[in-house]
Amino acid sequence: MTDKSTPIAVVVLAAGQGTRMRSDIPKVLQPMAGQPLLAHVLDLATQLNAAKTVVVYGHGGDLVREHFPAPELGWALQAEQLGTGHAVQQAMPQIEDDARVLVLCGDVPLLTSASVQRLIDDTAVTSVGVLTVAMDDPTGYGRIVRDANGRVVKIVEQKDGSPEELAVREINSGVFVVPSKQLCGWLDALQPQNAQGEYYLTDIVGLAVADGVSVEGIQADGFEEIMGINDRVQLAAAERVYQRRAVDVLMRAGARVADPARVDIRGQVTTGRDVFIDVNAVFVGDVTLGDRVQIGPNCVVTDSTIGDDTVVLANCVLESASVGAACNIGPYARLRPGSDLSERAKVGNFVEIKKSHIGVGSKVNHLTYIGDATIGADVNVGAGTITCNYDGANKHQTVIGDGAFIGSGVELVAPVNIGSGATIGAGSTITKPAPDDVLTLERARQTSIKNWQRPVKKPK
């Protein structure tokens, strides 16, 4: 076991161009589960409580740095792409001599903290550790070469291996843990004597062995963890692996998922017991689902909290919304940022809510827009109601008291107050306060014009 007091410094290799992506976006900024590939690797460094993290960047460097402005991140430019050893060398001036350097790859987003922690723990502080995996078909990967006693003695790249070496099924993941001071010396000793003409980081293994330093090969739990992303096919495959893992976590927490292959999680979802998630649901950011929540098909929920026993029907979009217990939403409802529903509220089909509070037991059932409003308890808002909250320059508030009844086709021109128990007649345009407990309506006199002729098109 290792000395836990020795700091871990992470070096992330993120300088590659990613030409096979056929994209103007640098490879490490390609999205997986709603986050750049590099974000997943940096999250791993955080989970490992790294004392220092340095990102080696190159192609699209300014864009990469703009995406990750955290001041604690270190950055090292690899202006020329001279190999992985050369890349790590650019980061070493920022690493303390007494640290252990953990090398990660910015295009390997599925690596788990459990495997990396095992690599760190099972490699002595004075030794070199490399994360490996056995493959049925290792073509294209560097091979782990061991001696008769099973000790790692070198790593051979595909283009440089002999037939015997290429028959080895154990491959290099590109993840290393190395004592910092010795690593600096080995990097200085690297030579580009290989088919690529590059300075390979893997050559430090042979140099370590020559110096009498043991090299441990620690196996990851499977190839999925260490798969690199070089093109969009591999990116899609990695996305599916990530989503399967994330949905498995939900199901183990008590959620029932209609089809685990048709749910996407692009953030952090917390669920209560007996939650049901139907097909094609997408969760973005931080989402909390209470006990017995039901999410219908084709819903998108972003940065929202949904209370116990609430039902969200098909094709709803919720963004930065707070939904109380036992509410009913949809189908085809949209809750925009600032929507706040109290318990037993109902928001029906083709209703849009924005920056508004809906009180306990209130109903907004059909074809309605509610914006910048405060609605009390047990209010009924009729179909086709609009809160006219924007005057072209400023937003204004609509306040509706408890127990009010808003008829169909009503326009509430803000700022305006509707009293408790008030009734607003259908088709009214309300511009002044409506008093408590009375009927208020505003309608133009209906007129029928005799002998009026409907216009007709002129013949061509």
Short mmCIF file of C-alpha atoms in Angstrom, two decimals:
data_model
loop_
_atom_site.label_atom_id
_atom_site.label_comp_id
_atom_site.label_asym_id
_atom_site.label_seq_id
_atom_site.Cartn_x
_atom_site.Cartn_y
_atom_site.Cartn_z
CA MET A 1 0.00 0.00 0.00
CA THR A 2 1.13 3.57 -0.61
CA ASP A 3 1.87 6.51 1.63
CA LYS A 4 -1.37 8.49 1.65
CA SER A 5 0.52 11.66 2.60
CA THR A 6 2.33 11.87 -0.74
CA PRO A 7 0.51 14.44 -2.91
CA ILE A 8 -0.93 13.45 -6.26
CA ALA A 9 -0.35 15.84 -9.17
CA VAL A 10 -2.44 15.18 -12.27
CA VAL A 11 -1.17 15.88 -15.78
CA VAL A 12 -3.90 15.73 -18.43
CA LEU A 13 -2.78 15.28 -22.04
CA ALA A 14 -5.16 17.39 -24.12
CA ALA A 15 -3.07 18.78 -26.98
CA GLY A 16 -4.28 16.53 -29.80
CA GLN A 17 -6.07 18.00 -32.80
CA GLY A 18 -8.54 15.16 -33.34
CA THR A 19 -8.58 15.34 -37.13
CA ARG A 20 -10.76 12.23 -37.39
CA MET A 21 -13.59 14.13 -35.70
CA ARG A 22 -13.94 16.23 -38.87
CA SER A 23 -14.77 19.19 -36.66
CA ASP A 24 -13.68 22.77 -36.03
CA ILE A 25 -14.06 22.07 -32.30
CA PRO A 26 -10.96 20.68 -30.51
CA LYS A 27 -11.33 17.01 -29.69
CA VAL A 28 -11.31 17.46 -25.91
CA LEU A 29 -14.23 19.90 -26.22
CA GLN A 30 -16.45 17.43 -28.07
CA PRO A 31 -19.54 16.84 -25.89
CA MET A 32 -20.41 13.65 -24.03
CA ALA A 33 -23.40 13.65 -21.68
CA GLY A 34 -23.68 17.40 -22.13
CA GLN A 35 -20.10 18.14 -21.02
CA PRO A 36 -16.81 18.37 -22.93
CA LEU A 37 -14.69 15.22 -22.83
CA LEU A 38 -12.06 17.12 -20.87
CA ALA A 39 -14.62 18.06 -18.20
CA HIS A 40 -15.13 14.40 -17.33
CA VAL A 41 -11.38 13.91 -16.90
CA LEU A 42 -11.06 17.02 -14.74
CA ASP A 43 -13.97 15.79 -12.61
CA LEU A 44 -12.01 12.58 -12.05
CA ALA A 45 -9.00 14.59 -10.88
CA THR A 46 -11.28 16.38 -8.42
CA GLN A 47 -12.65 13.07 -7.11
CA LEU A 48 -9.08 11.93 -6.48
CA ASN A 49 -8.34 15.08 -4.44
CA ALA A 50 -5.40 15.98 -6.66
CA ALA A 51 -3.11 18.57 -5.11
CA LYS A 52 -2.39 20.04 -8.54
CA THR A 53 -3.86 19.55 -12.01
CA VAL A 54 -2.03 20.69 -15.14
CA VAL A 55 -3.61 20.47 -18.59
CA VAL A 56 -1.25 20.16 -21.54
CA TYR A 57 -2.90 21.91 -24.48
CA GLY A 58 -2.05 22.58 -28.10
CA HIS A 59 -4.54 22.64 -30.97
CA GLY A 60 -7.38 25.07 -30.30
CA GLY A 61 -5.65 25.98 -27.07
CA ASP A 62 -7.27 29.34 -26.47
CA LEU A 63 -10.73 27.84 -26.94
CA VAL A 64 -9.92 25.00 -24.54
CA ARG A 65 -8.68 27.40 -21.87
CA GLU A 66 -11.77 29.60 -22.24
CA HIS A 67 -13.99 26.61 -21.44
CA PHE A 68 -12.16 25.92 -18.17
CA PRO A 69 -11.45 29.24 -16.42
CA ALA A 70 -10.93 27.75 -12.93
CA PRO A 71 -7.95 29.65 -11.47
CA GLU A 72 -6.56 26.58 -9.71
CA LEU A 73 -5.99 24.79 -13.04
CA GLY A 74 -2.46 24.82 -14.43
CA TRP A 75 -1.86 25.04 -18.17
CA ALA A 76 1.16 23.95 -20.21
CA LEU A 77 1.46 24.62 -23.94
CA GLN A 78 2.77 21.89 -26.22
CA ALA A 79 3.47 24.06 -29.26
CA GLU A 80 4.87 21.15 -31.30
CA GLN A 81 3.28 17.72 -31.26
CA LEU A 82 6.39 15.66 -30.50
CA GLY A 83 4.76 12.81 -28.59
CA THR A 84 3.29 11.96 -25.22
CA GLY A 85 6.63 12.09 -23.40
CA HIS A 86 7.28 15.56 -24.75
CA ALA A 87 3.74 16.58 -23.71
CA VAL A 88 4.25 15.51 -20.09
CA GLN A 89 7.61 17.26 -20.05
CA GLN A 90 5.89 20.60 -20.71
CA ALA A 91 3.89 20.23 -17.49
CA MET A 92 6.72 19.18 -15.17
CA PRO A 93 7.97 22.69 -14.24
CA GLN A 94 4.63 23.16 -12.42
CA ILE A 95 4.93 19.88 -10.47
CA GLU A 96 6.66 19.56 -7.09
CA ASP A 97 9.52 17.06 -6.80
CA ASP A 98 7.91 15.24 -3.87
CA ALA A 99 4.64 14.53 -5.73
CA ARG A 100 3.47 11.46 -7.57
CA VAL A 101 2.45 12.34 -11.11
CA LEU A 102 -0.77 10.78 -12.40
CA VAL A 103 -0.96 11.02 -16.19
CA LEU A 104 -4.48 11.05 -17.66
CA CYS A 105 -5.70 11.50 -21.22
CA GLY A 106 -8.17 14.25 -22.08
CA ASP A 107 -9.97 12.02 -24.58
CA VAL A 108 -10.55 9.11 -22.16
CA PRO A 109 -13.73 10.21 -20.33
CA LEU A 110 -15.04 6.92 -18.92
CA LEU A 111 -12.22 6.11 -16.51
CA THR A 112 -13.54 5.50 -12.99
CA SER A 113 -12.05 6.81 -9.79
CA ALA A 114 -12.12 3.26 -8.38
CA SER A 115 -9.68 1.94 -10.99
CA VAL A 116 -7.37 4.93 -10.75
CA GLN A 117 -7.40 4.84 -6.95
CA ARG A 118 -6.48 1.16 -7.12
CA LEU A 119 -3.57 2.04 -9.42
CA ILE A 120 -2.37 4.64 -6.93
CA ASP A 121 -2.85 2.46 -3.86
CA ASP A 122 -1.31 -0.71 -5.32
CA THR A 123 1.79 1.04 -6.65
CA ALA A 124 4.52 1.87 -4.15
CA VAL A 125 5.49 5.52 -3.84
CA THR A 126 8.92 4.79 -5.33
CA SER A 127 7.56 2.61 -8.17
CA VAL A 128 5.93 3.22 -11.52
CA GLY A 129 2.34 2.10 -12.09
CA VAL A 130 0.52 1.68 -15.37
CA LEU A 131 -3.17 0.89 -15.79
CA THR A 132 -3.69 -1.99 -18.20
CA VAL A 133 -6.48 -4.08 -19.64
CA ALA A 134 -6.64 -7.42 -21.49
CA MET A 135 -8.34 -7.41 -24.90
CA ASP A 136 -9.42 -10.14 -27.28
CA ASP A 137 -8.18 -7.99 -30.16
CA PRO A 138 -5.46 -5.56 -29.03
CA THR A 139 -4.63 -4.31 -32.53
CA GLY A 140 -3.55 -0.69 -32.51
CA TYR A 141 -2.66 -0.50 -28.83
CA GLY A 142 0.69 -0.54 -27.05
CA ARG A 143 1.43 -3.96 -25.53
CA ILE A 144 2.50 -4.61 -21.95
CA VAL A 145 5.59 -6.82 -22.02
CA ARG A 146 6.31 -8.76 -18.83
CA ASP A 147 9.25 -10.96 -17.88
CA ALA A 148 9.08 -14.60 -16.81
CA ASN A 149 8.20 -13.50 -13.28
CA GLY A 150 5.29 -11.37 -14.47
CA ARG A 151 7.02 -8.03 -13.91
CA VAL A 152 6.43 -5.27 -16.45
CA VAL A 153 9.64 -4.58 -18.36
CA LYS A 154 8.51 -2.41 -21.29
CA ILE A 155 5.64 -1.18 -23.41
CA VAL A 156 5.81 -1.70 -27.15
CA GLU A 157 3.71 0.32 -29.61
CA GLN A 158 1.86 -1.43 -32.42
CA LYS A 159 4.19 -0.09 -35.14
CA ASP A 160 7.33 -1.07 -33.25
CA GLY A 161 6.46 -4.54 -31.92
CA SER A 162 7.80 -7.92 -32.96
CA PRO A 163 5.33 -10.68 -33.86
CA GLU A 164 5.81 -12.19 -30.39
CA GLU A 165 5.18 -8.86 -28.67
CA LEU A 166 2.15 -8.10 -30.81
CA ALA A 167 0.64 -11.42 -29.76
CA VAL A 168 0.33 -10.05 -26.20
CA ARG A 169 -3.28 -9.24 -25.29
CA GLU A 170 -2.57 -6.93 -22.35
CA ILE A 171 -2.52 -3.29 -23.47
CA ASN A 172 -1.42 0.07 -22.13
CA SER A 173 -4.22 2.45 -21.17
CA GLY A 174 -2.03 5.55 -21.23
CA VAL A 175 -2.65 6.11 -17.50
CA PHE A 176 0.51 6.18 -15.37
CA VAL A 177 1.50 7.07 -11.83
CA VAL A 178 5.18 7.99 -11.49
CA PRO A 179 7.39 9.64 -8.83
CA SER A 180 7.89 13.23 -9.98
CA LYS A 181 11.63 13.59 -9.48
CA GLN A 182 12.50 10.36 -11.29
CA LEU A 183 10.00 11.15 -14.03
CA CYS A 184 11.83 14.37 -14.87
CA GLY A 185 15.08 12.46 -15.37
CA TRP A 186 13.47 9.77 -17.51
CA LEU A 187 11.71 12.34 -19.69
CA ASP A 188 15.04 14.06 -20.32
CA ALA A 189 16.51 10.71 -21.41
CA LEU A 190 13.79 9.90 -23.97
CA GLN A 191 14.84 9.46 -27.59
CA PRO A 192 12.58 9.50 -30.69
CA GLN A 193 13.88 6.16 -31.88
CA ASN A 194 10.64 4.65 -33.12
CA ALA A 195 8.46 4.45 -36.21
CA GLN A 196 6.68 7.70 -35.33
CA GLY A 197 9.83 9.68 -34.58
CA GLU A 198 8.25 10.86 -31.32
CA TYR A 199 9.16 10.98 -27.64
CA TYR A 200 6.99 8.21 -26.18
CA LEU A 201 5.96 8.42 -22.54
CA THR A 202 5.79 4.62 -22.57
CA ASP A 203 9.58 4.46 -22.93
CA ILE A 204 9.94 5.56 -19.30
CA VAL A 205 9.03 1.98 -18.37
CA GLY A 206 12.24 0.60 -19.87
CA LEU A 207 14.25 3.43 -18.32
CA ALA A 208 12.73 2.74 -14.90
CA VAL A 209 13.52 -0.96 -15.13
CA ALA A 210 17.10 -0.13 -16.15
CA ASP A 211 17.37 2.02 -13.00
CA GLY A 212 16.13 -0.83 -10.83
CA VAL A 213 12.70 0.71 -10.26
CA SER A 214 9.82 -1.74 -10.28
CA VAL A 215 6.89 -1.19 -12.65
CA GLU A 216 3.44 -2.39 -11.63
CA GLY A 217 0.79 -3.27 -14.19
CA ILE A 218 -2.63 -2.80 -12.56
CA GLN A 219 -5.65 -3.93 -14.54
CA ALA A 220 -8.71 -1.75 -15.01
CA ASP A 221 -12.16 -3.31 -14.67
CA GLY A 222 -12.69 -3.38 -18.44
CA PHE A 223 -11.87 -1.85 -21.79
CA GLU A 224 -14.80 0.56 -21.65
CA GLU A 225 -13.00 2.50 -18.94
CA ILE A 226 -9.91 3.22 -20.98
CA MET A 227 -11.37 3.60 -24.47
CA GLY A 228 -10.11 6.73 -26.18
CA ILE A 229 -12.29 8.94 -28.37
CA ASN A 230 -10.88 9.64 -31.82
CA ASP A 231 -13.92 9.93 -34.07
CA ARG A 232 -17.67 10.43 -33.84
CA VAL A 233 -18.40 6.72 -33.93
CA GLN A 234 -16.30 6.20 -30.81
CA LEU A 235 -17.86 9.30 -29.26
CA ALA A 236 -21.35 7.84 -29.75
CA ALA A 237 -20.22 4.51 -28.29
CA ALA A 238 -18.79 6.27 -25.22
CA GLU A 239 -22.03 8.21 -24.80
CA ARG A 240 -24.00 4.97 -24.62
CA VAL A 241 -21.63 3.53 -22.02
CA TYR A 242 -21.93 6.67 -19.91
CA GLN A 243 -25.72 6.69 -20.16
CA ARG A 244 -26.00 3.02 -19.25
CA ARG A 245 -23.92 3.62 -16.13
CA ALA A 246 -25.96 6.69 -15.16
CA VAL A 247 -29.33 4.97 -15.64
CA ASP A 248 -28.11 1.96 -13.66
CA VAL A 249 -27.46 4.32 -10.74
CA LEU A 250 -31.04 5.63 -10.97
CA MET A 251 -32.53 2.16 -11.03
CA ARG A 252 -30.48 1.06 -8.02
CA ALA A 253 -31.78 4.15 -6.21
CA GLY A 254 -35.38 3.01 -6.71
CA ALA A 255 -36.41 4.35 -10.11
CA ARG A 256 -38.20 2.21 -12.67
CA VAL A 257 -37.09 3.04 -16.20
CA ALA A 258 -39.24 1.92 -19.12
CA ASP A 259 -36.23 1.46 -21.41
CA PRO A 260 -32.75 2.18 -20.02
CA ALA A 261 -31.43 2.66 -23.57
CA ARG A 262 -33.82 5.57 -24.16
CA VAL A 263 -33.02 7.91 -21.27
CA ASP A 264 -30.26 10.53 -21.39
CA ILE A 265 -28.67 12.06 -18.30
CA ARG A 266 -26.56 15.16 -18.85
CA GLY A 267 -25.88 16.14 -15.29
CA GLN A 268 -26.81 14.81 -11.85
CA VAL A 269 -30.20 13.23 -11.17
CA THR A 270 -31.36 12.34 -7.67
CA THR A 271 -34.45 10.17 -7.35
CA GLY A 272 -36.72 9.05 -4.55
CA ARG A 273 -38.40 5.67 -4.28
CA ASP A 274 -40.76 4.20 -6.87
CA VAL A 275 -40.06 6.87 -9.48
CA PHE A 276 -41.11 5.99 -13.03
CA ILE A 277 -39.30 7.37 -16.09
CA ASP A 278 -40.77 6.71 -19.52
CA VAL A 279 -38.90 6.57 -22.83
CA ASN A 280 -36.89 9.42 -24.36
CA ALA A 281 -36.69 11.46 -21.16
CA VAL A 282 -33.70 13.83 -21.02
CA PHE A 283 -32.32 15.22 -17.74
CA VAL A 284 -29.91 18.16 -17.84
CA GLY A 285 -27.98 19.72 -14.95
CA ASP A 286 -29.10 19.14 -11.36
CA VAL A 287 -32.48 17.42 -11.20
CA THR A 288 -34.25 16.05 -8.11
CA LEU A 289 -37.26 13.75 -8.40
CA GLY A 290 -39.23 13.00 -5.24
CA ASP A 291 -40.88 9.72 -4.29
CA ARG A 292 -43.37 8.27 -6.78
CA VAL A 293 -42.76 10.97 -9.39
CA GLN A 294 -43.78 9.94 -12.90
CA ILE A 295 -42.01 11.37 -15.94
CA GLY A 296 -43.84 10.76 -19.21
CA PRO A 297 -42.30 10.11 -22.61
CA ASN A 298 -40.29 12.74 -24.50
CA CYS A 299 -39.85 15.10 -21.53
CA VAL A 300 -36.84 17.37 -21.00
CA VAL A 301 -36.12 18.36 -17.38
CA THR A 302 -33.32 20.84 -16.66
CA ASP A 303 -32.08 22.06 -13.26
CA SER A 304 -35.44 21.41 -11.60
CA THR A 305 -36.92 19.92 -8.45
CA ILE A 306 -40.11 17.86 -8.65
CA GLY A 307 -41.99 16.95 -5.46
CA ASP A 308 -43.44 13.63 -4.32
CA ASP A 309 -46.34 12.12 -6.28
CA THR A 310 -46.18 14.65 -9.11
CA VAL A 311 -47.05 13.44 -12.60
CA VAL A 312 -45.38 14.99 -15.64
CA LEU A 313 -47.20 13.85 -18.76
CA ALA A 314 -45.76 13.46 -22.26
CA ASN A 315 -43.78 16.08 -24.16
CA CYS A 316 -43.19 18.57 -21.35
CA VAL A 317 -40.20 20.88 -20.95
CA LEU A 318 -39.16 22.04 -17.46
CA GLU A 319 -36.24 24.41 -16.96
CA SER A 320 -35.08 25.79 -13.60
CA ALA A 321 -38.51 25.05 -12.14
CA SER A 322 -39.62 24.14 -8.64
CA VAL A 323 -42.63 21.82 -8.54
CA GLY A 324 -44.38 20.86 -5.32
CA ALA A 325 -45.96 17.57 -4.29
CA ALA A 326 -48.90 15.96 -6.09
CA CYS A 327 -48.87 18.35 -9.04
CA ASN A 328 -50.03 17.45 -12.54
CA ILE A 329 -48.18 18.84 -15.55
CA GLY A 330 -48.89 18.48 -19.25
CA PRO A 331 -49.03 17.07 -21.74
CA TYR A 332 -47.17 19.62 -23.87
CA ALA A 333 -46.56 22.05 -21.00
CA ARG A 334 -43.53 24.30 -20.62
CA LEU A 335 -42.20 25.56 -17.30
CA ARG A 336 -39.58 28.21 -17.91
CA PRO A 337 -37.02 29.51 -15.36
CA GLY A 338 -38.55 30.84 -12.18
CA SER A 339 -41.70 28.70 -12.37
CA ASP A 340 -42.77 27.74 -8.85
CA LEU A 341 -45.71 25.38 -8.37
CA SER A 342 -47.17 24.72 -4.93
CA GLU A 343 -48.62 21.35 -4.03
CA ARG A 344 -51.58 20.04 -6.03
CA ALA A 345 -51.18 22.69 -8.72
CA LYS A 346 -52.11 21.74 -12.25
CA VAL A 347 -50.54 23.03 -15.46
CA GLY A 348 -52.25 21.52 -18.48
CA ASN A 349 -51.68 21.09 -22.18
CA PHE A 350 -50.06 23.89 -24.19
CA VAL A 351 -49.54 26.06 -21.11
CA GLU A 352 -46.38 28.12 -20.63
CA ILE A 353 -45.33 29.41 -17.21
CA LYS A 354 -42.45 31.85 -16.74
CA LYS A 355 -41.14 33.39 -13.50
CA SER A 356 -44.46 32.86 -11.74
CA HIS A 357 -45.84 31.28 -8.59
CA ILE A 358 -48.87 28.99 -8.86
CA GLY A 359 -50.60 28.51 -5.52
CA VAL A 360 -51.85 25.39 -3.75
CA GLY A 361 -54.51 23.57 -5.76
CA SER A 362 -54.65 26.16 -8.53
CA LYS A 363 -55.30 25.11 -12.13
CA VAL A 364 -53.99 26.51 -15.39
CA ASN A 365 -55.39 23.93 -17.73
CA HIS A 366 -55.31 24.92 -21.40
CA LEU A 367 -53.59 27.10 -23.99
CA THR A 368 -52.42 29.76 -21.57
CA TYR A 369 -49.38 31.96 -20.92
CA ILE A 370 -48.58 33.01 -17.35
CA GLY A 371 -45.55 35.28 -16.96
CA ASP A 372 -44.31 37.38 -14.03
CA ALA A 373 -47.37 36.49 -11.99
CA THR A 374 -48.31 35.47 -8.49
CA ILE A 375 -51.38 33.24 -8.36
CA GLY A 376 -52.95 32.35 -5.02
CA ALA A 377 -54.54 29.10 -3.86
CA ASP A 378 -57.50 27.38 -5.55
CA VAL A 379 -57.50 29.68 -8.56
CA ASN A 380 -58.94 28.51 -11.88
CA VAL A 381 -57.39 30.08 -14.97
CA GLY A 382 -59.46 29.49 -18.09
CA ALA A 383 -58.30 28.46 -21.54
CA GLY A 384 -56.58 31.07 -23.67
CA THR A 385 -55.71 33.41 -20.82
CA ILE A 386 -52.69 35.66 -21.29
CA THR A 387 -50.82 37.75 -18.75
CA CYS A 388 -49.62 40.70 -20.80
CA ASN A 389 -46.49 41.25 -18.76
CA TYR A 390 -44.17 43.04 -21.19
CA ASP A 391 -44.70 46.59 -22.44
CA GLY A 392 -41.82 46.51 -24.88
CA ALA A 393 -39.30 47.75 -22.36
CA ASN A 394 -40.15 46.43 -18.88
CA LYS A 395 -41.80 43.40 -17.27
CA HIS A 396 -44.78 43.95 -14.94
CA GLN A 397 -46.50 41.80 -12.31
CA THR A 398 -49.94 40.23 -12.30
CA VAL A 399 -51.33 39.23 -8.89
CA ILE A 400 -54.37 36.94 -8.61
CA GLY A 401 -55.89 36.37 -5.17
CA ASP A 402 -57.04 33.09 -3.62
CA GLY A 403 -60.13 31.47 -5.09
CA ALA A 404 -60.35 33.72 -8.15
CA PHE A 405 -61.91 32.42 -11.35
CA ILE A 406 -60.47 33.67 -14.65
CA GLY A 407 -62.73 32.99 -17.63
CA SER A 408 -61.53 31.82 -21.04
CA GLY A 409 -59.86 34.17 -23.49
CA VAL A 410 -58.94 36.78 -20.89
CA GLU A 411 -56.09 39.26 -21.25
CA LEU A 412 -54.66 40.52 -17.95
CA VAL A 413 -52.66 43.65 -18.78
CA ALA A 414 -49.96 44.04 -16.14
CA PRO A 415 -49.45 45.58 -13.72
CA VAL A 416 -52.81 44.45 -12.48
CA ASN A 417 -54.37 42.90 -9.34
CA ILE A 418 -57.26 40.43 -9.33
CA GLY A 419 -58.92 40.20 -5.94
CA SER A 420 -59.61 37.07 -3.89
CA GLY A 421 -62.77 35.30 -4.98
CA ALA A 422 -63.05 37.56 -8.03
CA THR A 423 -64.57 36.29 -11.26
CA ILE A 424 -63.34 37.62 -14.60
CA GLY A 425 -65.78 37.16 -17.45
CA ALA A 426 -64.65 35.35 -20.57
CA GLY A 427 -63.20 37.49 -23.32
CA SER A 428 -62.34 40.40 -21.05
CA THR A 429 -59.28 42.61 -21.29
CA ILE A 430 -58.53 43.69 -17.72
CA THR A 431 -56.37 46.76 -17.22
CA LYS A 432 -57.55 47.90 -13.78
CA PRO A 433 -57.79 46.17 -10.38
CA ALA A 434 -60.68 43.71 -10.10
CA PRO A 435 -62.25 43.74 -6.61
CA ASP A 436 -62.77 40.74 -4.33
CA ASP A 437 -65.78 38.46 -4.71
CA VAL A 438 -67.48 40.19 -7.66
CA LEU A 439 -67.80 39.62 -11.40
CA THR A 440 -65.63 41.89 -13.51
CA LEU A 441 -65.86 41.93 -17.26
CA GLU A 442 -64.92 44.20 -20.13
CA ARG A 443 -66.45 43.61 -23.55
CA ALA A 444 -67.16 45.84 -26.56
CA ARG A 445 -70.79 45.93 -27.68
CA GLN A 446 -71.49 43.21 -30.21
CA THR A 447 -72.62 44.55 -33.56
CA SER A 448 -74.10 42.76 -36.58
CA ILE A 449 -73.89 44.59 -39.92
CA LYS A 450 -76.61 43.80 -42.42
CA ASN A 451 -75.98 43.68 -46.15
CA TRP A 452 -72.24 43.30 -45.59
CA GLN A 453 -70.45 41.45 -48.37
CA ARG A 454 -67.47 39.24 -47.74
CA PRO A 455 -64.55 40.16 -50.03
CA VAL A 456 -63.90 37.76 -52.89
CA LYS A 457 -60.83 37.21 -54.99
CA LYS A 458 -60.74 38.84 -58.38
CA PRO A 459 -60.66 36.38 -61.26
CA LYS A 460 -57.28 36.07 -62.96
#
